[in-house]
Short mmCIF file of C-alpha atoms and ligand atoms in Angstrom, two decimals:
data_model
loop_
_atom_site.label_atom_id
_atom_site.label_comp_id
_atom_site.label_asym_id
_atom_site.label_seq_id
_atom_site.Cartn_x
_atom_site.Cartn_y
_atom_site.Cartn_z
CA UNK A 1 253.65 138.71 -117.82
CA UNK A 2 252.49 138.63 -121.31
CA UNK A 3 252.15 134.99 -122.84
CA UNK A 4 253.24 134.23 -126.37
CA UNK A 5 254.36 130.41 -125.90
CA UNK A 6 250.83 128.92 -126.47
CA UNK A 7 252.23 126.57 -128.82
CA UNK A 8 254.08 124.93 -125.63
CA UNK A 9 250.73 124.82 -123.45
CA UNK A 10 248.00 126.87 -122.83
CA UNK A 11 246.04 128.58 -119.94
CA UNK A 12 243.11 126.49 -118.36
CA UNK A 13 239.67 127.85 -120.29
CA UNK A 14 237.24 129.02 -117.68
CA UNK A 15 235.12 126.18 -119.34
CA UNK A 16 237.18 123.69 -118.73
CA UNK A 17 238.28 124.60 -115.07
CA UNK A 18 234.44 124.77 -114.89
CA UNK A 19 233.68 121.41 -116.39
CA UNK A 20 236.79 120.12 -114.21
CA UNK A 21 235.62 121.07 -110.57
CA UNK A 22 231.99 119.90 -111.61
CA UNK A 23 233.25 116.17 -112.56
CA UNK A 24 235.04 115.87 -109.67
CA UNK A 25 232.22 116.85 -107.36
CA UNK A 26 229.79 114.67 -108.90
CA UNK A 27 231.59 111.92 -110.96
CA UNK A 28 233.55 110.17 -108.34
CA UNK A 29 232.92 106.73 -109.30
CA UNK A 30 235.39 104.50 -111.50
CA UNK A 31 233.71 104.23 -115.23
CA UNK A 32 234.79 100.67 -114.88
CA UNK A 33 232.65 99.97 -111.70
CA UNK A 34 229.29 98.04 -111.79
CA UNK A 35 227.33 100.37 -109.45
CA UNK A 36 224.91 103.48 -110.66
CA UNK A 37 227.89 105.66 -109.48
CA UNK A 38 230.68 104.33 -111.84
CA UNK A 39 227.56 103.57 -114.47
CA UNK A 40 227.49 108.04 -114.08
CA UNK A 41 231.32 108.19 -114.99
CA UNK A 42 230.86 105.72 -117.64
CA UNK A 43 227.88 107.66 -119.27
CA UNK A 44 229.78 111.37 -118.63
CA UNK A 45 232.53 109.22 -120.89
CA UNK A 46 230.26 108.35 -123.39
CA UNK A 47 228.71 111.36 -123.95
CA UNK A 48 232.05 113.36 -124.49
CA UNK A 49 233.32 110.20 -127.04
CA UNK A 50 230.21 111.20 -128.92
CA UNK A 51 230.78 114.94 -128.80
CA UNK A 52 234.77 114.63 -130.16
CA UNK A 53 233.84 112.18 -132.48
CA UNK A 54 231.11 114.64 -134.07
CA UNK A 55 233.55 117.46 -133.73
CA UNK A 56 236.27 114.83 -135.60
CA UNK A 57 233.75 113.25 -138.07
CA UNK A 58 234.03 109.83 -137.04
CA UNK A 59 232.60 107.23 -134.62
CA UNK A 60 232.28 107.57 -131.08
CA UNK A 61 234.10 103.82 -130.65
CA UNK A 62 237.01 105.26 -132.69
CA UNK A 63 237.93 107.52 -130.06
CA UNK A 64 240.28 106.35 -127.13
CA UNK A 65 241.27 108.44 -124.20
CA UNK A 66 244.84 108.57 -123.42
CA UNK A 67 247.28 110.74 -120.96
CA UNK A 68 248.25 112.94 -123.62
CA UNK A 69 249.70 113.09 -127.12
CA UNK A 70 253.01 111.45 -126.09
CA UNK A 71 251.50 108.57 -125.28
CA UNK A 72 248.85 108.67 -128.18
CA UNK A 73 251.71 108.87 -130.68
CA UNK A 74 254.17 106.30 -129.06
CA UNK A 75 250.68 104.12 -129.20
CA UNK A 76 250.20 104.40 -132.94
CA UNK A 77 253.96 103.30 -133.64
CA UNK A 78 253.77 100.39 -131.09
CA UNK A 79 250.57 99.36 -133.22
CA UNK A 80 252.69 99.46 -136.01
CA UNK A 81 255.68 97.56 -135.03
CA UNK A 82 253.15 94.94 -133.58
CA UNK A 83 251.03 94.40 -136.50
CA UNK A 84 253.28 95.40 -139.53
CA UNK A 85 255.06 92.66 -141.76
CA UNK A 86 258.62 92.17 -140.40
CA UNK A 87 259.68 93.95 -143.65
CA UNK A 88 257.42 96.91 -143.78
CA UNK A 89 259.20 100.61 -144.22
CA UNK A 90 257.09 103.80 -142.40
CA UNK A 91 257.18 106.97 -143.69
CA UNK A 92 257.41 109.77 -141.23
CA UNK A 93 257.86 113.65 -142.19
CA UNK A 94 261.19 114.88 -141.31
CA UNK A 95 259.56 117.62 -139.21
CA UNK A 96 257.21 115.64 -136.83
CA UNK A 97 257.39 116.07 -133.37
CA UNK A 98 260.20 113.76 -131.20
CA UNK A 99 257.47 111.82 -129.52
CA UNK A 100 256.45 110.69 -133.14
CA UNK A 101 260.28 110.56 -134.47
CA UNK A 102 261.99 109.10 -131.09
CA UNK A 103 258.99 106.06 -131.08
CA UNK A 104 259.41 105.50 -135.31
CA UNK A 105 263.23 105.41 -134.66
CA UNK A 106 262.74 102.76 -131.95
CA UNK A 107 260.59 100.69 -133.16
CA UNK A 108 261.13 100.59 -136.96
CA UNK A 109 265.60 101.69 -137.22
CA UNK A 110 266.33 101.17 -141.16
CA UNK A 111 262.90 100.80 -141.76
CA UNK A 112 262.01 104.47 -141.24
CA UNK A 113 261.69 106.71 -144.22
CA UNK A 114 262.16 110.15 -143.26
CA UNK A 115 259.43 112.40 -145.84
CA UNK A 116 261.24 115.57 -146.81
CA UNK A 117 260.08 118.71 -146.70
CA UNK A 118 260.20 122.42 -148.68
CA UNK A 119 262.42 125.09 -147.27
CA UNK A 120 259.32 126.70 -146.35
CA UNK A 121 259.04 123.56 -144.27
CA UNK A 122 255.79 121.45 -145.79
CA UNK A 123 255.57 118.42 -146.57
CA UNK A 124 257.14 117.96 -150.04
CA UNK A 125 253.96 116.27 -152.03
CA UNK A 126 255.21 115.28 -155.45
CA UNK A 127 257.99 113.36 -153.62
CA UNK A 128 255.11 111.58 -151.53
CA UNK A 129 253.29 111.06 -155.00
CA UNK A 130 256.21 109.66 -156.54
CA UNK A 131 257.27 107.34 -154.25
CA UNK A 132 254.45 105.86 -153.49
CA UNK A 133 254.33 104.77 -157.17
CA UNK A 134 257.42 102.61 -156.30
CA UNK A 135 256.82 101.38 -152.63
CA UNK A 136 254.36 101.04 -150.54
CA UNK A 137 255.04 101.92 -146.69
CA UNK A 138 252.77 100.25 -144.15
CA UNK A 139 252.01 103.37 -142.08
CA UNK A 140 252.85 107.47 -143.64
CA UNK A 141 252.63 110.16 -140.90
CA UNK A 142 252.39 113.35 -141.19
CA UNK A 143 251.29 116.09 -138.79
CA UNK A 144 248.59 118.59 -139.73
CA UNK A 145 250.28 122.13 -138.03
CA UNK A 146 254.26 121.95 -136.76
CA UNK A 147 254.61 123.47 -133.74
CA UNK A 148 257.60 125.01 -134.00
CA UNK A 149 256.96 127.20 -137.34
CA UNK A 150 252.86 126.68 -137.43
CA UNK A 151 253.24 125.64 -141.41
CA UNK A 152 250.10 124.06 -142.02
CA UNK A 153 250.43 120.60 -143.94
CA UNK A 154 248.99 119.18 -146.61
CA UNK A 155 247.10 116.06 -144.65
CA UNK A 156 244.06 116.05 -146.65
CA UNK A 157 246.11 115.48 -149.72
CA UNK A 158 248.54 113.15 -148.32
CA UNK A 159 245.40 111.21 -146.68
CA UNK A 160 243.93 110.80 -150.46
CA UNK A 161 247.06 109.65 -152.00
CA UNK A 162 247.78 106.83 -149.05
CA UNK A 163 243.83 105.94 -149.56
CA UNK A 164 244.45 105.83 -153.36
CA UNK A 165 246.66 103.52 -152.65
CA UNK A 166 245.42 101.61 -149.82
CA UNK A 167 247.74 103.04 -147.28
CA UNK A 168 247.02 103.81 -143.65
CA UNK A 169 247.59 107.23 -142.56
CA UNK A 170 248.08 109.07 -139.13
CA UNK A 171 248.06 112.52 -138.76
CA UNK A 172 249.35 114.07 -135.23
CA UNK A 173 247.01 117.16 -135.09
CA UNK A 174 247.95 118.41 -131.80
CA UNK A 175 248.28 122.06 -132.71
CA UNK A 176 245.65 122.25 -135.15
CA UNK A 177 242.78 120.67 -133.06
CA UNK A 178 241.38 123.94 -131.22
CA UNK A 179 243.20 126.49 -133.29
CA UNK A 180 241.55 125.36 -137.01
CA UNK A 181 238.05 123.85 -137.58
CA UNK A 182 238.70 120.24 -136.87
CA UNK A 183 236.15 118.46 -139.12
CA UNK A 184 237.49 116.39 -141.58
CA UNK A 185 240.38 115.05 -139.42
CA UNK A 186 238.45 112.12 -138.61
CA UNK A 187 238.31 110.77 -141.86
CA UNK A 188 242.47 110.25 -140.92
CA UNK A 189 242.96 106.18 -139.98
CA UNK A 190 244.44 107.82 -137.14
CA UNK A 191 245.10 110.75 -135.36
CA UNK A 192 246.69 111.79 -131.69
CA UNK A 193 245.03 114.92 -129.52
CA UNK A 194 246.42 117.02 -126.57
CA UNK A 195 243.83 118.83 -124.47
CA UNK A 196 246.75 121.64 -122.97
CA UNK A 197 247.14 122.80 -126.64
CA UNK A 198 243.49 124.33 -126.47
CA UNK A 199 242.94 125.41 -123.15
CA UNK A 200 242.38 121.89 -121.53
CA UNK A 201 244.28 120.85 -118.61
CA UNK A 202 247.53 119.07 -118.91
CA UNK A 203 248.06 115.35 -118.66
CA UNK A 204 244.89 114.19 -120.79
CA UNK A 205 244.27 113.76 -124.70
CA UNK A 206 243.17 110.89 -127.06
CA UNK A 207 244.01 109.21 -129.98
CA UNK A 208 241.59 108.25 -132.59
CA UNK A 209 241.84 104.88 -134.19
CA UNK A 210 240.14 102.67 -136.32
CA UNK A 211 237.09 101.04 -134.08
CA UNK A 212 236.91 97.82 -136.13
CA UNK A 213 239.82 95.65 -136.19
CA UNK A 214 242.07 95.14 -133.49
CA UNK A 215 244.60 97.72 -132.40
CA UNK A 216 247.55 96.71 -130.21
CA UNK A 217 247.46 98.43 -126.38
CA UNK A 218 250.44 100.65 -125.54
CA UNK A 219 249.60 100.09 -122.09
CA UNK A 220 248.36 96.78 -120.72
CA UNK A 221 246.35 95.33 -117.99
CA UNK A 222 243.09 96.36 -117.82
CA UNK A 223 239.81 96.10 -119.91
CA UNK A 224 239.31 99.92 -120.36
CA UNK A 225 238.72 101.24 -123.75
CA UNK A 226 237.36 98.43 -124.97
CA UNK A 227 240.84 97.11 -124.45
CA UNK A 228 242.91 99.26 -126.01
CA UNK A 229 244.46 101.20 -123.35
CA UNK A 230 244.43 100.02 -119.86
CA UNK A 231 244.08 102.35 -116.60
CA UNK A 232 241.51 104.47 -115.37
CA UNK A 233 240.08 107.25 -117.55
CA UNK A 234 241.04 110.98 -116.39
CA UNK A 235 236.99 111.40 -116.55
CA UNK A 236 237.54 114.97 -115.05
CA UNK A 237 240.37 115.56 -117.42
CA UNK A 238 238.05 114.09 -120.58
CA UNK A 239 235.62 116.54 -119.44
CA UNK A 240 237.33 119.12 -119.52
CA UNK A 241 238.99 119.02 -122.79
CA UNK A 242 235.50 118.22 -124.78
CA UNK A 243 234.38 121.75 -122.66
CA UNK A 244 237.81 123.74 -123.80
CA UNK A 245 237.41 122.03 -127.53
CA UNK A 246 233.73 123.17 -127.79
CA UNK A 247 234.51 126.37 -126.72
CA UNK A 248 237.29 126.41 -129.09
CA UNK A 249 235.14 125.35 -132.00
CA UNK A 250 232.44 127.97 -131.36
CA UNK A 251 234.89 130.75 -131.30
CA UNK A 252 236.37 129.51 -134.74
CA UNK A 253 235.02 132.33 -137.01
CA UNK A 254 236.57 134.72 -134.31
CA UNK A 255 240.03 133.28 -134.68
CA UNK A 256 240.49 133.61 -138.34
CA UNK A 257 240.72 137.63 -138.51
CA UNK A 258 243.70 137.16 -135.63
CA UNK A 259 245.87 136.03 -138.26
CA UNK A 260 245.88 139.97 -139.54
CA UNK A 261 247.11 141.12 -136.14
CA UNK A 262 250.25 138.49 -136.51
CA UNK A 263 251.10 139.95 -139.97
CA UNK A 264 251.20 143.51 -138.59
CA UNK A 265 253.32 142.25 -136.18
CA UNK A 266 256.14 140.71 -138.61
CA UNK A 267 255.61 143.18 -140.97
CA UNK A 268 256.57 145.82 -138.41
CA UNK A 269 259.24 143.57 -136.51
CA UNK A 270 260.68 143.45 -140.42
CA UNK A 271 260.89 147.07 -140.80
CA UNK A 272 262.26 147.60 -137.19
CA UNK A 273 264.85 144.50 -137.64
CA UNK A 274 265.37 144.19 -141.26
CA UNK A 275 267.76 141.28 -140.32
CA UNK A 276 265.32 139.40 -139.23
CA UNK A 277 263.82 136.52 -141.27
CA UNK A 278 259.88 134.89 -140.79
CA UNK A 279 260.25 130.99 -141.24
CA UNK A 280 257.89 129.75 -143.48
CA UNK A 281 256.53 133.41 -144.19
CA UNK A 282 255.73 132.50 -148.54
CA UNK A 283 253.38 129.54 -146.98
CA UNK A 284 249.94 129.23 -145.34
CA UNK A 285 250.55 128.74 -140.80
CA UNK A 286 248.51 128.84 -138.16
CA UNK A 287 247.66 132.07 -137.12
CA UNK A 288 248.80 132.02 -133.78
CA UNK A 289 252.41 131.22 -134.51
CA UNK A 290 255.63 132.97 -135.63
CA UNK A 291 259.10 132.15 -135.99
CA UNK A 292 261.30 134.43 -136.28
CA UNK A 293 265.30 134.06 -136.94
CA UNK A 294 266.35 136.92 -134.97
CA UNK A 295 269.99 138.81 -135.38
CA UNK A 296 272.47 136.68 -133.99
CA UNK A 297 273.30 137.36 -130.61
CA UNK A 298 276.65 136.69 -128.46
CA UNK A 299 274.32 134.12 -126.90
CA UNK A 300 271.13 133.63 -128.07
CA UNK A 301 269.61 131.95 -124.43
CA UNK A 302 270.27 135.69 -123.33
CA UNK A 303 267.27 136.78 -126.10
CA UNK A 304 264.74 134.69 -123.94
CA UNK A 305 266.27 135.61 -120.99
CA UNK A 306 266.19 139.13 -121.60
CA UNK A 307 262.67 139.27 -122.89
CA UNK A 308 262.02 137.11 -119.88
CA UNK A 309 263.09 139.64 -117.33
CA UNK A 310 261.31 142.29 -119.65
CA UNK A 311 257.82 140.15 -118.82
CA UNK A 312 257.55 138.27 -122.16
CA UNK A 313 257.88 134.65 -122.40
CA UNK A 314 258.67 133.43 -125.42
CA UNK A 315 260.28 130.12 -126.68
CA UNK A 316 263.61 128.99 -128.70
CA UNK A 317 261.55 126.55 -130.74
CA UNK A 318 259.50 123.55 -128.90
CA UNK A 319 259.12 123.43 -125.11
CA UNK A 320 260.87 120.16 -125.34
CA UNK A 321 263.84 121.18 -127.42
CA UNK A 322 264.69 124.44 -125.61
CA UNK A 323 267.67 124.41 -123.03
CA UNK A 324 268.97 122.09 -125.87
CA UNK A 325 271.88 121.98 -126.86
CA UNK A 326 270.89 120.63 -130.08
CA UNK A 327 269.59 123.04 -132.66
CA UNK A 328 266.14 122.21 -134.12
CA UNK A 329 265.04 119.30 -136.33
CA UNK A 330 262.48 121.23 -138.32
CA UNK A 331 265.25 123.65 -139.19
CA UNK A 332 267.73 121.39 -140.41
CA UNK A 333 265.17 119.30 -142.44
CA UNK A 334 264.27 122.71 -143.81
CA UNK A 335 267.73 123.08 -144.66
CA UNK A 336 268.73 125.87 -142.03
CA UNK A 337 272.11 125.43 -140.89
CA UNK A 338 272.82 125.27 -137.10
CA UNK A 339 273.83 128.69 -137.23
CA UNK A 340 270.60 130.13 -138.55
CA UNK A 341 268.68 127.46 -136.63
CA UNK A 342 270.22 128.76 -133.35
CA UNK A 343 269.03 132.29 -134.38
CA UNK A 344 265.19 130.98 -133.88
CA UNK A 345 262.49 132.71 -131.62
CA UNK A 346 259.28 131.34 -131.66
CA UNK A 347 256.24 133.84 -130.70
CA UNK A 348 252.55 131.89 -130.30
CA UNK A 349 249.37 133.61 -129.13
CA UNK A 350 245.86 132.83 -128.34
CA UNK A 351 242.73 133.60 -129.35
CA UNK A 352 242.69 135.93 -126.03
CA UNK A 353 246.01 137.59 -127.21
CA UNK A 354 245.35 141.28 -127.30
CA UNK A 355 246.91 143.99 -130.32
CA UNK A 356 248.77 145.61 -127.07
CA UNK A 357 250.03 142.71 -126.43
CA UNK A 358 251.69 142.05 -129.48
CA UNK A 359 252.77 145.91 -129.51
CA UNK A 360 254.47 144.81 -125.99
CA UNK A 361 255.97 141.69 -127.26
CA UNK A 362 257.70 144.17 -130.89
CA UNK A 363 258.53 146.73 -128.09
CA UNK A 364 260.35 144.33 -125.60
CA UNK A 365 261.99 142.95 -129.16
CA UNK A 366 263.57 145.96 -130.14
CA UNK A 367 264.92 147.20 -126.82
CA UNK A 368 266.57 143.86 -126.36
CA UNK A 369 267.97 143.62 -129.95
CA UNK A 370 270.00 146.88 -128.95
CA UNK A 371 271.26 145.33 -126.12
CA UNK A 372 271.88 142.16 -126.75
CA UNK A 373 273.34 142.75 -130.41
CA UNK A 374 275.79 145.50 -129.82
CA UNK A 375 279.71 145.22 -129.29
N1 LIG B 401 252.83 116.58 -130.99
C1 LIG B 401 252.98 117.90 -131.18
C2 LIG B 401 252.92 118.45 -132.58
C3 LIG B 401 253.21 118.75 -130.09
O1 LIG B 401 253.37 120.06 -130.29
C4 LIG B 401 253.26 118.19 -128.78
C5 LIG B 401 253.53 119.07 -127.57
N2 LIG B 401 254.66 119.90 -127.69
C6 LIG B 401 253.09 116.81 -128.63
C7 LIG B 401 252.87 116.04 -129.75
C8 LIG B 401 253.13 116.16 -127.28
O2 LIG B 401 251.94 116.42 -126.60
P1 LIG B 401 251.77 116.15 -125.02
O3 LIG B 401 252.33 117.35 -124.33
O4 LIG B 401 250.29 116.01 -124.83
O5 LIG B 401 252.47 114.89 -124.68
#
């Protein structure tokens, strides 16, 4: 089977499954118990807080460990709703991810500002700029990579107009983190993680948040995390991901030239489908990601289907939106219509992704277009 829905999760590193088996061997205790063997959890806990918050740029107390970036995101909100004047808008970028949308929805209604975004699908800054010249939100989020095109987004920028202005900022940078350097993001007041996006094991992640002042628990009862998120830490899982992100980061300079191999695959997909259109193809993505709005189909379920049986796997969009009925957010805030939207492929590699395997993946593309396509 060749791979190309990395964007949805990832393979376990050999690192990680490495660092994995290792902390379960010898880190049995709870980090929470007062003997030498939880003290040995508690310091294997410490050690990786330092190592992500170097990575990050920020302080080792900023860093909480959480189940994932579900949880991390619905934990920022739920700070927000707790701590926020009764009265206080959010801003939100019309193509976050649901578990950042679903939680703003809930907790805020009326009071949610949806940012737009380009047809290219990035943030739209002048808006951002101009608005916050009239209003000032209590919390702007915007992700720093979307999954479902890769468009990379101008955090950095948005971060220094909410500080010019004394606003707090939260950047979900699940699918940057591991793909892109991630120094810098820790200068973000907060920002969510997902160890499965980098070659971590599923079910562990961590939000950064600011270390002074109080932020509200998501989950309660227990002391853990200096009590901002109760429940015992994954210490195998934290391990783990710190060994998959290291490796990550030290294969950086390697991943940047992949982005070539990606743009000889459109290009040719282009001249062998010239219906086809690239999402997002005039702005700067990550380079492991493509979407592509493929001829329309009688069906278009039968296009991952087909390229199933053919030993690709691809995706329609997001994990978590496929099988949907619906067609995809980041589309229609793009302004795709449902038609178009429902056209969408989305191809994402890794840094292990081979040339062949891309030639495979344009290969299975074209046989299936002249089956699925015709009559
Ligand atoms: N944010 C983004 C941008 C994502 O792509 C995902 C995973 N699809 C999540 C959040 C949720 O992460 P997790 O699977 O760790 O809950």
């Amino acid at each position: 089977m060749i791979y190309f829905d990395h964007n949805a999760t990832t393979p376990l590193h050999p690192a990680a499954r490495e660092a994995w088996l290792a902390a379960n061997e010898t880190l049995i205790g709870n980090p929470s118990s007062p003997h030498r063997v939880g003290a040995r959890a508690d310091a294997a806990l410490s050690a990786a807080r330092q190592k992500l918050a170097a990575i990050l740029g920020c302080d080792a107390l900023d860093i909480v460990w959480t189940s994932g970036a579900t949880e991390s995101n619905n934990a920022v909100l739920t700070h927000a709703a707790r701590t926020l004047a009764s009265d206080a808008e959010i801003w939100v970028s019309a193509i976050e991810h649901p578990s950042v949308l679903a939680p703003a929805r809930h907790h805020f209604g009326e009071r949610l500002r949806l940012m737009p975004v380009t047809r290219a699908g990035v943030l739209d800054l002048d808006w951002l700029e101009t608005e916050l010249k009239k209003r000032r939100p209590g919390l702007v989020a915007l992700m720093a990579a979307n999954n479902e095109t890769g468009a990379l987004q101008p955090w950095s920028e948005a971060l220094a107009l909410c500080r010019s202005r004394g606003v707090t900022f939260f950047c979900d940078a699940v699918q940057w983190i591991g793909k892109l350097p991630s120094r810098g993001l820790g200068a973000c007041d907060f920002i969510s993680g997902s160890a499965h996006k980098f070659g971590g094991p599923k079910g562990v992640g961590f939000l950064k948040c600011p270390a002074k002042g109080r932020v509200e628990p998501l989950l309660l009862g227990g002391p853990q995390e200096e009590g901002r998120r109760a429940g015992t830490e994954n210490v195998p899982g934290v391990l783990a991901m710190l060994a998959a992100l290291e490796a990550r980061e030290a294969a950086m300079t390697a991943m940047a030239p992949l982005e070539n191999r990606r743009s000889d695959f459109e290009r040719t997909l282009l001249a062998a489908l010239p219906s086809v259109e690239i999402v997002g193809a005039t702005v700067p993505r990550l380079w492991n990601t493509v979407m592509a709005l493929m001829p329309e189909a009688d069906c278009q379920q039968r296009w991952v289907v087909k390229l199933d049986k053919a030993g690709i796997a691809v995706s329609t969009g997001s994990a978590c939106a496929s099988g949907k009925e619906a067609p995809s957010h980041v589309l229609g805030a793009m302004g795709y219509s449902p038609a178009e939207a429902a056209r969408a492929l989305r191809f994402s590699s890794s840094p292990e992704t081979s040339a062949s395997d891309w030639d495979g993946l344009l290969g299975a593309l074209k046989r299936v277009a002249a089956d699925v396509t015709k009559g």
